[in-house]
GROMACS .gro file of C-alpha atoms in nm:
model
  433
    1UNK     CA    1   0.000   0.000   0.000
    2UNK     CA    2   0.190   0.323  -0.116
    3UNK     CA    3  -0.088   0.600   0.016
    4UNK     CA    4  -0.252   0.717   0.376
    5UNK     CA    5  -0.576   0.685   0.204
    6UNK     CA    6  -0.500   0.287   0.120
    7UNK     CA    7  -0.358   0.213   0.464
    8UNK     CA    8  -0.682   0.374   0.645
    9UNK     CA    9  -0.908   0.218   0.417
   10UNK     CA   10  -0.729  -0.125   0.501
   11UNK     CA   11  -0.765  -0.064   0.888
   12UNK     CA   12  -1.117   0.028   0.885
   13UNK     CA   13  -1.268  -0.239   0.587
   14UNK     CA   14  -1.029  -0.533   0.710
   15UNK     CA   15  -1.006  -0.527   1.098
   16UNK     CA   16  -1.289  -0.526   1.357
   17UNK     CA   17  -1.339  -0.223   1.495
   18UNK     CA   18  -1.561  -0.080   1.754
   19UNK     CA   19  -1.703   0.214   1.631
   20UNK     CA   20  -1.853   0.018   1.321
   21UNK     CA   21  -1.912  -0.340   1.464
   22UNK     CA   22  -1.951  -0.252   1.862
   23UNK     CA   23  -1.866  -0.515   2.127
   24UNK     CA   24  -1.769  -0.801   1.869
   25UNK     CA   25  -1.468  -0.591   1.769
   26UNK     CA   26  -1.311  -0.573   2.147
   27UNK     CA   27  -1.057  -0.851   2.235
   28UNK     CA   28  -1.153  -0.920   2.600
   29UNK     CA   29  -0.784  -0.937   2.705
   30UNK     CA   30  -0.461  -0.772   2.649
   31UNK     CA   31  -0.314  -1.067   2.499
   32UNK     CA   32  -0.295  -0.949   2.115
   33UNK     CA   33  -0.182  -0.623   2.203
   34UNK     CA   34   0.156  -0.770   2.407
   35UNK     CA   35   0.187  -0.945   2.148
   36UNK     CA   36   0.204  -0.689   1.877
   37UNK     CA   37   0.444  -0.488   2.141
   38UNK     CA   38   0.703  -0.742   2.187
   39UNK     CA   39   0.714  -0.808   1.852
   40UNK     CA   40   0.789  -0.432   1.849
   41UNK     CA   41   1.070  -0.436   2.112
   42UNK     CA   42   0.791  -0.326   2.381
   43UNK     CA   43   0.804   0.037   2.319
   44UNK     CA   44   0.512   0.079   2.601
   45UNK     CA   45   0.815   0.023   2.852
   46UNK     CA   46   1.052   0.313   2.627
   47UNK     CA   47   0.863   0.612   2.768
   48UNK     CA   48   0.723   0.803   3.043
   49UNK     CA   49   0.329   0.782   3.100
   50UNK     CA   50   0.007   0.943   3.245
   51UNK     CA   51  -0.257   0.691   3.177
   52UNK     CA   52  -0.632   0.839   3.202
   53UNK     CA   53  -0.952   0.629   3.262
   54UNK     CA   54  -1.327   0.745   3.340
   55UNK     CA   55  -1.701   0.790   3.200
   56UNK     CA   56  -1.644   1.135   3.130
   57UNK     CA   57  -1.381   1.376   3.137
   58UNK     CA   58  -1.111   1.170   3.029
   59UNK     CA   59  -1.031   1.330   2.681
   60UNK     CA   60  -1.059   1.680   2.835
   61UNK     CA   61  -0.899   1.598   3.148
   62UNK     CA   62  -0.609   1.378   2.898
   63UNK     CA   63  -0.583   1.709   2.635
   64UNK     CA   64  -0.541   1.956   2.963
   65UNK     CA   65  -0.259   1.774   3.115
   66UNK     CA   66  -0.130   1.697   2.759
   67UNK     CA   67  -0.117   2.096   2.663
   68UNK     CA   68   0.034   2.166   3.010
   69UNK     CA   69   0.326   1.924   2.957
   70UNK     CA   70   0.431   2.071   2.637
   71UNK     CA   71   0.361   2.432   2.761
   72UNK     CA   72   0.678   2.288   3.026
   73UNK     CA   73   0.848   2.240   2.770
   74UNK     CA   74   0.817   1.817   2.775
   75UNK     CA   75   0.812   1.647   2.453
   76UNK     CA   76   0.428   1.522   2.490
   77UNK     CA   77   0.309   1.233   2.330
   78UNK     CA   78  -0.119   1.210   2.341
   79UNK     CA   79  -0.286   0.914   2.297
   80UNK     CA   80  -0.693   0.908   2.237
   81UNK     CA   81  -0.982   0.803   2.082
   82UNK     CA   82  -1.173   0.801   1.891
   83UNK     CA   83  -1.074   1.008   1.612
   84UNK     CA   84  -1.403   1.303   1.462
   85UNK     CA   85  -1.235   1.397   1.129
   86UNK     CA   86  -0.876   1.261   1.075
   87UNK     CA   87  -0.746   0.943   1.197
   88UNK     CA   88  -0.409   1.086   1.277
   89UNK     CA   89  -0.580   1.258   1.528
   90UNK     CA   90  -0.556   0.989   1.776
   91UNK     CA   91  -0.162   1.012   1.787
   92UNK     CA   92   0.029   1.330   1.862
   93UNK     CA   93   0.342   1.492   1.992
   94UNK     CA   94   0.307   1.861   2.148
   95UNK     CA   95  -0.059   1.843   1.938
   96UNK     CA   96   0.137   1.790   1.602
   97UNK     CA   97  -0.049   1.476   1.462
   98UNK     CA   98   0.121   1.149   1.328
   99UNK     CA   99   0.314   1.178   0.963
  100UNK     CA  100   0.082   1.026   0.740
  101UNK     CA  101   0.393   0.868   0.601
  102UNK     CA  102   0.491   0.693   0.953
  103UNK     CA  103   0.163   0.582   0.926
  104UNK     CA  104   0.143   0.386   0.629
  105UNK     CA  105   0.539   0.279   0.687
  106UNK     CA  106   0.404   0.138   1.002
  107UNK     CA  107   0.116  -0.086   0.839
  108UNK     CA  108   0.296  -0.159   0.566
  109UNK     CA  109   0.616  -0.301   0.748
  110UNK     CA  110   0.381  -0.530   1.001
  111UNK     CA  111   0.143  -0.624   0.734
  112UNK     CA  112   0.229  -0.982   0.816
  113UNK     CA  113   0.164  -0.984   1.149
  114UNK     CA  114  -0.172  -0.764   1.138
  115UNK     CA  115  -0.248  -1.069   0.854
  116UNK     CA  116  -0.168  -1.380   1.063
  117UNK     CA  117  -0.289  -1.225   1.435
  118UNK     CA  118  -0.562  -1.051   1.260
  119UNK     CA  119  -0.566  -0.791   1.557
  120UNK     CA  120  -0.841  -0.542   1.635
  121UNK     CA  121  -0.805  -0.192   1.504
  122UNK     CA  122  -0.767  -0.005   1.833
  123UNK     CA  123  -0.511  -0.288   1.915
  124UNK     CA  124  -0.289  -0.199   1.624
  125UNK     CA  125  -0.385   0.221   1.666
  126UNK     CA  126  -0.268   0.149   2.044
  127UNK     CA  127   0.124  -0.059   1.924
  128UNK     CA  128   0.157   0.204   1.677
  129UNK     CA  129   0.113   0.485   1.899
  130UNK     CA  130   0.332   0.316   2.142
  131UNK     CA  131   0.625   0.272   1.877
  132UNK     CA  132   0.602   0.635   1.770
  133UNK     CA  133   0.615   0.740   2.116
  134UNK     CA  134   0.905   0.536   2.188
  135UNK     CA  135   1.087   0.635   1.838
  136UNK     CA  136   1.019   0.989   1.889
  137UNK     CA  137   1.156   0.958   2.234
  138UNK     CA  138   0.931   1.201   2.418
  139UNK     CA  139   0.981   1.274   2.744
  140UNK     CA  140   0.647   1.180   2.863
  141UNK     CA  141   0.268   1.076   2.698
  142UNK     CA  142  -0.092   1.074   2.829
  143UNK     CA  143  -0.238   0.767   2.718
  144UNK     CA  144  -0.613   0.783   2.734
  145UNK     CA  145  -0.778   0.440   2.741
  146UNK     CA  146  -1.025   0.344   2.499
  147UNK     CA  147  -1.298   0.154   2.677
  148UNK     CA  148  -1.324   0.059   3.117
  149UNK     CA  149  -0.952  -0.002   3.221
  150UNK     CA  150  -0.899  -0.335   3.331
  151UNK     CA  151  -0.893  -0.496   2.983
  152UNK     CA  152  -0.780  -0.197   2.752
  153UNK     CA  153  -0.528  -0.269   2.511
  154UNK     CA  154  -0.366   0.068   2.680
  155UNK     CA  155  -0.332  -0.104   3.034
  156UNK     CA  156  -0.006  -0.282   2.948
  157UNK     CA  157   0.178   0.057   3.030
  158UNK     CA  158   0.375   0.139   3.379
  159UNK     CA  159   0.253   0.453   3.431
  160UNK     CA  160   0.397   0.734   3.651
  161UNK     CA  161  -0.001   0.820   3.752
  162UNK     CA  162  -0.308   0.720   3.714
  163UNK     CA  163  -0.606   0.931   3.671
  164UNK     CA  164  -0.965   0.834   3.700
  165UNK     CA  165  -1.223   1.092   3.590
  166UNK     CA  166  -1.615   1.065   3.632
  167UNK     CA  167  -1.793   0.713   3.623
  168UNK     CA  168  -2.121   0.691   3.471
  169UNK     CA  169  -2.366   0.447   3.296
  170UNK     CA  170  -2.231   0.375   2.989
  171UNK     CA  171  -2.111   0.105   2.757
  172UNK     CA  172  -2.328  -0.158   3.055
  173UNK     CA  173  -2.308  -0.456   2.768
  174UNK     CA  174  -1.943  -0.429   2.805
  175UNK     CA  175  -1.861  -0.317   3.181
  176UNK     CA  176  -2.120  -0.381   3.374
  177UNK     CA  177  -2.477  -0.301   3.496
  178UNK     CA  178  -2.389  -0.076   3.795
  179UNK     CA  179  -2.176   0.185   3.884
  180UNK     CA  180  -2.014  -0.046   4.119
  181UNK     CA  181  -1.917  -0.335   3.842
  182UNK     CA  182  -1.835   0.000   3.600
  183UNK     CA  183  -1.603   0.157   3.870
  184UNK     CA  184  -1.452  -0.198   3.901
  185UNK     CA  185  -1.330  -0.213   3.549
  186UNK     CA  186  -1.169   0.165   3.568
  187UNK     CA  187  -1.023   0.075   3.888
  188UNK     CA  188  -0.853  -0.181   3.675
  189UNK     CA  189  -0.569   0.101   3.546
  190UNK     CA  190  -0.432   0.110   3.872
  191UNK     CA  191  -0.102  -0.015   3.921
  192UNK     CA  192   0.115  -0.123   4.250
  193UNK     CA  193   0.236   0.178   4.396
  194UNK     CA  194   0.172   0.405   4.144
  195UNK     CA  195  -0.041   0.763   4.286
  196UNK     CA  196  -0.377   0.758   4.153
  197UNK     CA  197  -0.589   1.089   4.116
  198UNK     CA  198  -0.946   1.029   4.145
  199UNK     CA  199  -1.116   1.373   3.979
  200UNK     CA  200  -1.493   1.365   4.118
  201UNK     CA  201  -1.562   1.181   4.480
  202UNK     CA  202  -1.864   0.959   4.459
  203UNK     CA  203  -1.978   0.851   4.796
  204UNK     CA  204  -2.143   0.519   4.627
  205UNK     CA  205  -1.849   0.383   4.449
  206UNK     CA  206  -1.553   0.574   4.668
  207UNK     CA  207  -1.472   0.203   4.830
  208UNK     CA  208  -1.368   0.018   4.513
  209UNK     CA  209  -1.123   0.269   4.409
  210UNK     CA  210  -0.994   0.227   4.843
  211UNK     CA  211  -0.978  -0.135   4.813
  212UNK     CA  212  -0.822  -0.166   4.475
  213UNK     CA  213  -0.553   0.101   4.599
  214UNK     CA  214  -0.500  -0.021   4.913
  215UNK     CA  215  -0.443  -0.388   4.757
  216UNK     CA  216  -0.143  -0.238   4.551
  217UNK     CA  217  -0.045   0.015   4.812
  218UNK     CA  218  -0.061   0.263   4.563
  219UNK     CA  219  -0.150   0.661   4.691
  220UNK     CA  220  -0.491   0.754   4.626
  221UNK     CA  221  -0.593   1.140   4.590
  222UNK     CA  222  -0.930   1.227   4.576
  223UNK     CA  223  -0.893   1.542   4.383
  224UNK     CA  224  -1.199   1.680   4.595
  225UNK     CA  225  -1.007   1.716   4.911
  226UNK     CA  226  -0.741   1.894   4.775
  227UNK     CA  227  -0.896   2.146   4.563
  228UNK     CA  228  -1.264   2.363   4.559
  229UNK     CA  229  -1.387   2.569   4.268
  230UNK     CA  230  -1.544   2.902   4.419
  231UNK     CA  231  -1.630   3.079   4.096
  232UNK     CA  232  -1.691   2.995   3.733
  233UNK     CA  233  -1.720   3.290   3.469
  234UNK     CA  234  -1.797   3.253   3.118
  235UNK     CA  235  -1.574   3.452   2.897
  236UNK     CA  236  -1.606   3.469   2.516
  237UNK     CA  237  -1.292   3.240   2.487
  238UNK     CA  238  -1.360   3.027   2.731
  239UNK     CA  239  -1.433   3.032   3.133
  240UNK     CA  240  -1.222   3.175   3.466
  241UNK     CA  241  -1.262   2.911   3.758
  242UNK     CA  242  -1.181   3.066   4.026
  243UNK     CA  243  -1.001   2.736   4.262
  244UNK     CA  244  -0.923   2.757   4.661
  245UNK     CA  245  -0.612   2.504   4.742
  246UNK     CA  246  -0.748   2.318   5.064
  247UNK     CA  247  -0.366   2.263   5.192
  248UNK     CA  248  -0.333   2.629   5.243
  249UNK     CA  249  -0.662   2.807   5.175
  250UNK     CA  250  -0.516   3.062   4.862
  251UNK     CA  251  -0.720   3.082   4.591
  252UNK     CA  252  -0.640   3.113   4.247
  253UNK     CA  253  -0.817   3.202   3.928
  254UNK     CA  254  -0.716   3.006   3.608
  255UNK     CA  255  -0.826   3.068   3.241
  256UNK     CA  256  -0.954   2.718   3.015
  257UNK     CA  257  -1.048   2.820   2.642
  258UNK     CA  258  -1.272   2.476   2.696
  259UNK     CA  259  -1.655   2.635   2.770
  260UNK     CA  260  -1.834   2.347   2.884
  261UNK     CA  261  -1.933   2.360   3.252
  262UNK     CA  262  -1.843   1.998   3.331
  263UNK     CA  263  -1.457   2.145   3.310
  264UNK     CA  264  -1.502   2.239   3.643
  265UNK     CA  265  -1.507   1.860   3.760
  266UNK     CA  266  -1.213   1.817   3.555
  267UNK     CA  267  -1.018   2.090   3.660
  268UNK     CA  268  -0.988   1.940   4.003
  269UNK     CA  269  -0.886   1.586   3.897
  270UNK     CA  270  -0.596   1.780   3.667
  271UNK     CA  271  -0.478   2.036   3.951
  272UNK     CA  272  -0.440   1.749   4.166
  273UNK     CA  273  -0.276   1.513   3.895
  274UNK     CA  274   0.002   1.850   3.811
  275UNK     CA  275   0.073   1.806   4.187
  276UNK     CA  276   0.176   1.466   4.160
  277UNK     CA  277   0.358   1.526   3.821
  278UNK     CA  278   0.567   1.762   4.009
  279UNK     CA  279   0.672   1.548   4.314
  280UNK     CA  280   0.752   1.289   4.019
  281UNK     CA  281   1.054   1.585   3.966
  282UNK     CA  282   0.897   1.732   3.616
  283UNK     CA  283   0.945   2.099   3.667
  284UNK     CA  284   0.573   2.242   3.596
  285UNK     CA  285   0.573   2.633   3.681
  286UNK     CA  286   0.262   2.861   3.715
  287UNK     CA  287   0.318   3.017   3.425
  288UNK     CA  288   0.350   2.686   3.198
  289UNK     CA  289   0.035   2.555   3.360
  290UNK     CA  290  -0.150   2.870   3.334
  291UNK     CA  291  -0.012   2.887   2.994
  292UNK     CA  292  -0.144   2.546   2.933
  293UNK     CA  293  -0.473   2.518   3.057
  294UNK     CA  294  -0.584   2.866   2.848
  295UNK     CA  295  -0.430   2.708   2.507
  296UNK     CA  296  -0.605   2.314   2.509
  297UNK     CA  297  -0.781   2.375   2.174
  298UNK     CA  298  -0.469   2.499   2.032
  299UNK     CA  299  -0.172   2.346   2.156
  300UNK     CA  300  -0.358   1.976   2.134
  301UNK     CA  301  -0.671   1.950   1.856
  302UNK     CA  302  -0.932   1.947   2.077
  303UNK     CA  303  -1.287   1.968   1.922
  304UNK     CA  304  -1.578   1.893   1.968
  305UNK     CA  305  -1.626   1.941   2.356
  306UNK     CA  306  -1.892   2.249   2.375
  307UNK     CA  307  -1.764   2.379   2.054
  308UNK     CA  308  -1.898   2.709   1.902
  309UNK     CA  309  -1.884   2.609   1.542
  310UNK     CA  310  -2.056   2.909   1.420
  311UNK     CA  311  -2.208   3.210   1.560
  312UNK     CA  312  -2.461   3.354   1.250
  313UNK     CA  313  -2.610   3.092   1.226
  314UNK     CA  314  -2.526   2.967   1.635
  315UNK     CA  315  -2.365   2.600   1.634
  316UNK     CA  316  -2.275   2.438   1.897
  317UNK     CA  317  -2.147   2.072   1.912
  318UNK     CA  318  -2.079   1.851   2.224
  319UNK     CA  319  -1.947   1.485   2.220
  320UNK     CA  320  -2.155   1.390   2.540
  321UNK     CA  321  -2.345   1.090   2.495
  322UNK     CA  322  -2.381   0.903   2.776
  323UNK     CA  323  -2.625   0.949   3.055
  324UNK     CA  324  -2.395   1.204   3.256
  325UNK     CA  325  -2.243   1.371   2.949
  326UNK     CA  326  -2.613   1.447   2.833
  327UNK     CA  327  -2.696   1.654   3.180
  328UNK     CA  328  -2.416   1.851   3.109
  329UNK     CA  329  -2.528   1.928   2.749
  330UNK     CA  330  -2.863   2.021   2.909
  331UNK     CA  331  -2.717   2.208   3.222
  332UNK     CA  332  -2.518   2.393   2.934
  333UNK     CA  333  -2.779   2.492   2.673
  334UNK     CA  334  -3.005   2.596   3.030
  335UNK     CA  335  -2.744   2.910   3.073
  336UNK     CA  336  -2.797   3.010   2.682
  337UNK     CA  337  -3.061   3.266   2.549
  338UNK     CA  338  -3.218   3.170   2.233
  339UNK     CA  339  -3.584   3.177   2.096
  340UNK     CA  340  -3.568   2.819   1.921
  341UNK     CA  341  -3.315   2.490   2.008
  342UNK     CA  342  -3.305   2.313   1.676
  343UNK     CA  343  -3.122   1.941   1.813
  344UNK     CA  344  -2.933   1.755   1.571
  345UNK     CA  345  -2.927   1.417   1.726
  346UNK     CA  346  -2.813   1.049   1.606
  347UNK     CA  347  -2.777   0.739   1.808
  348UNK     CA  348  -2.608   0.363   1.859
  349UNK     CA  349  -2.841   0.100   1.854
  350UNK     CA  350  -2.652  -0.078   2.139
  351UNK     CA  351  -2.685   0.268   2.397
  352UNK     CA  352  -2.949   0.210   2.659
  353UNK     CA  353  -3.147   0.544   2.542
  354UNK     CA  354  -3.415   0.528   2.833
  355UNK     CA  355  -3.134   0.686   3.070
  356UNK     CA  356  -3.068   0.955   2.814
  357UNK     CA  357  -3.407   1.070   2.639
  358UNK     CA  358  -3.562   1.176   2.894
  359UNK     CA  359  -3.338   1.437   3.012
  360UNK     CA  360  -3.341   1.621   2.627
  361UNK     CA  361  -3.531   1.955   2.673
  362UNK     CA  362  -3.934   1.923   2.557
  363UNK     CA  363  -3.942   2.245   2.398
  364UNK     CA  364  -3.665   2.161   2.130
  365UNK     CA  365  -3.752   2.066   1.760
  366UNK     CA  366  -3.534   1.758   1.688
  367UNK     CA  367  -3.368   1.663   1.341
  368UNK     CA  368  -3.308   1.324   1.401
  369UNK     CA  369  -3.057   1.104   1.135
  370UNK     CA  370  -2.831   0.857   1.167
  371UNK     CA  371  -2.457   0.808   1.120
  372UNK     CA  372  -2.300   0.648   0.862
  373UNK     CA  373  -2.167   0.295   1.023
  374UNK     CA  374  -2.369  -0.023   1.059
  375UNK     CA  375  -2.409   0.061   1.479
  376UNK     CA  376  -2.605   0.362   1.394
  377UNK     CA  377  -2.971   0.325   1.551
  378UNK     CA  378  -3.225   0.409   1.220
  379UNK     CA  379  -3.326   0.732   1.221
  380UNK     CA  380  -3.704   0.663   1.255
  381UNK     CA  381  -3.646   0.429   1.515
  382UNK     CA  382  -3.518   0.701   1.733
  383UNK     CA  383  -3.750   0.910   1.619
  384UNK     CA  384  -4.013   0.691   1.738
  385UNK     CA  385  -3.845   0.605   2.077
  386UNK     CA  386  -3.799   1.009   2.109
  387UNK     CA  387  -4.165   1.029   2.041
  388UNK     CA  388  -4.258   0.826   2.336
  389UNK     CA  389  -4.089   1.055   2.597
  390UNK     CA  390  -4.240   1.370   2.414
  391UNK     CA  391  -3.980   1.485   2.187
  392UNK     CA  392  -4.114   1.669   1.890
  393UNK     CA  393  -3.929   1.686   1.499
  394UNK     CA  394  -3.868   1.431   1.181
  395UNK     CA  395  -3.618   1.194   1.093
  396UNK     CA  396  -3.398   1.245   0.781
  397UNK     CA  397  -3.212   0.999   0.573
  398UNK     CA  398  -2.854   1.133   0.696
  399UNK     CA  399  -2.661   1.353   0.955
  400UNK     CA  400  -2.629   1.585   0.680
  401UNK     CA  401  -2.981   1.610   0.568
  402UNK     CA  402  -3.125   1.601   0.943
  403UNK     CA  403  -2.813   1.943   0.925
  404UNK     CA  404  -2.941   2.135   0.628
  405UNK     CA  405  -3.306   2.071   0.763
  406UNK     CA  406  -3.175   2.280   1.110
  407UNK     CA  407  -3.024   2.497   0.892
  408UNK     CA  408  -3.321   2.598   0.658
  409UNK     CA  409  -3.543   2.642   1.001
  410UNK     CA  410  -3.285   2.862   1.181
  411UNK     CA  411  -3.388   3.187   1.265
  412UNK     CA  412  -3.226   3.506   1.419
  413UNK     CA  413  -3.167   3.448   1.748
  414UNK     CA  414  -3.214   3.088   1.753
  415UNK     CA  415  -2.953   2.756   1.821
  416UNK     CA  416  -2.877   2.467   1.700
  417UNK     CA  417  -2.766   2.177   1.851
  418UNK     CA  418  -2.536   1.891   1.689
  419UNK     CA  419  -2.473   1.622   1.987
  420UNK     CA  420  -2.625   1.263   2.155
  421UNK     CA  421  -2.335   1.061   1.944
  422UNK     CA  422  -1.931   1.176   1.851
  423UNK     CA  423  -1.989   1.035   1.553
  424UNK     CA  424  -2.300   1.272   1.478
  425UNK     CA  425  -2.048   1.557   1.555
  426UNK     CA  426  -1.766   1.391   1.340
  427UNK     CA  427  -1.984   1.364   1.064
  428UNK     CA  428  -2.065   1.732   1.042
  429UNK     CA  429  -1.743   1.866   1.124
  430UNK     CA  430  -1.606   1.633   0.864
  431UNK     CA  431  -1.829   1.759   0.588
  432UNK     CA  432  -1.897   2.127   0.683
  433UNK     CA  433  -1.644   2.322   0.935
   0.00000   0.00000   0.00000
């Protein structure tokens, strides 16, 4: 295969992959991917590593930390997934994404063993990302894992921390029915003595991350006791949290260019994380972390978390799709002013939507479609389901047509909406922003 476009088209159309065939694609062990690493001189063991688990918050909470790093001036590899517009998003050094070129040099010179061990496609996104990492020799990479924790092809790294972020209902086929079996399978990224930084303290599930630390003697830091936001102010690039350190009461006021109000969460669990960084001996001033947190979108590719894609006509995308990611959409779009939501919404046939409809504003007109991938729920089957918990609007026969419907019914004043699925947002940043 001599082009990107030939090596991508071979990853998606030949190996399973979750995104397009859902749980059948995921390996329910590590096994493949250790063995695509040693075949690759285990690279995972060649580098520094922050290794990021949750619900939600771990790609903002991963991108954060990532931009600090590099604002230190680290070499900072990022690891995450899933891609909304360019696969080479997945893989990046101080937010520069992977050479096409090392891409298809990479596919091309393990073709053999991809054919033979036929693994999965996040297994061979993970070994590549590892290999770059190691070739590139950064000095350190956040390494977000894919799906749970325990059995991620990611968890075969020795990290420096852990983080844990938010743990929700989500993904139940695969993890678990309760919060408790869910928190069980994040808890699985933590290692024997390694710190781990737990960013939101939930009374009902606080013991499993105790136990499972406690088993490894590892240091647990429940980001809540160390830091409190005070004050959150929306700014037209972004928001000022205002954040008291418990330790010695000072209070300081940093700058995100992320908008979305669940950042506050997140802010905690990534204060808390830089504090461990630095007693790891990685030299993190206030300026590089200030520097840092105000620059995510830039210094790292970040889209698609409460994104303002356009402001005449007002867009606004959000990746939330889960049943705590939707609250925050709707906690969101509750401090807006607008005459009329339009909602751009798609869905996966395998999501549990009964935890998740009901929460979607009544007073919206929806535009429901659905993605293009064989997991995508048909659009007048979530229109019907919608229908049954008083949601009001049409189905369409794509993303893009349920789009240019929102778009022809826009008025002055009004918003739309383009969430409930990442792949409903990849879609229409792919083909119009």
């Amino acid at each position: 295969m001599k082009t990107f476009a030939e090596v991508i088209e071979y990853l998606f159309a030949r190996l399973p992959m979750f995104t397009r065939d859902g749980a059948s694609a995921i390996n329910p062990d590590v096994d493949k991917t250790l063995l695509f690493c040693q075949a690759l001189g285990n690279p995972q063991d060649q580098f520094k590593s922050i290794h990021i688990a949750g619900t939600n918050g771990k790609g903002s909470t991963s991108h954060m930390l990532a931009s600090v790093l590099a604002a230190s001036n680290l070499k900072t590899g990022l690891y995450t997934s899933p891609h909304l517009v360019d696969f080479r998003e997945r893989i990046r050094i101080n937010g520069e994404m992977i050479p096409q070129q090392w891409v298809v040099d990479f596919v091309n010179t393990h073709l053999d063993f991809i054919e033979k061990e036929k693994p999965s496609f996040f297994e061979v996104t993970v070994a590549m990302a590892f290999d770059y990492f190691a070739k590139e020799k950064v000095d350190i990479a956040v390494i977000e894992v894919g799906l749970g924790g325990r059995l991620d092809s990611t968890n075969i790294i020795n990290p420096e921390l852990c983080v844990i972020t938010n743990i929700g209902m989500d993904h139940m086929n695969l993890l678990g029915d309760t919060l408790v079996e869910i928190a069980g399978e994040k808890a699985g990224i933590i290692k024997p003595n390694v710190p781990v930084v737990i960013s939101e303290k939930q009374p009902e599930i606080e013991h499993v991350f105790l136990e499972k630390a406690k088993q490894g003697h590892s240091p647990i830091f429940f980001a809540e006791d160390y830091y409190e936001v005070h004050q959150v102010e929306k700014r037209q690039t972004g928001m000022d949290i205002t954040v008291e350190n418990r330790q010695d009461q000072e209070c300081h006021t940093w700058h995100l260019d992320l908008a979305g109000s669940y950042q506050k969460k997140n802010i905690l669990g990534v204060l808390t994380a830089i504090d461990q960084i630095k007693l790891k001996g990685y030299a993190l001033s206030e300026e590089n972390i200030q520097k840092g947190l105000a620059n995510v979108q830039e210094s790292t590719g970040l889209r698609g978390r409460w994104q303002t894609l356009s402001t005449d006509p007002w867009i606004i995308c959000d990746t939330g799709h889960n049943e705590d990611g939707i609250k925050a959409v709707v906690r969101n779009l509750s401090t807006l002013n607008f005459n009329n939501l339009h909602f751009v919404i798609g869905a996966m046939k395998d999501k549990d939507l009964s935890h998740i409809l009901p929460l979607l504003p009544k007073q919206a007109t929806y535009y429901f479609g659905a993605p293009n991938m064989p997991r995508a729920m048909k659009a007048a089957d979530l229109a019907e389901m919608a229908r049954s918990f008083g949601l009001k609007g049409d189905d369409y026969p794509s993303i893009d047509a349920a789009y240019e419907a929102a778009r022809n019914s826009y008025q002055e004043n009004d918003l739309i909406f383009i969430g409930g699925s990442t792949f409903v947002v990849a879609e229409v940043l792919t083909n119009h922003f």
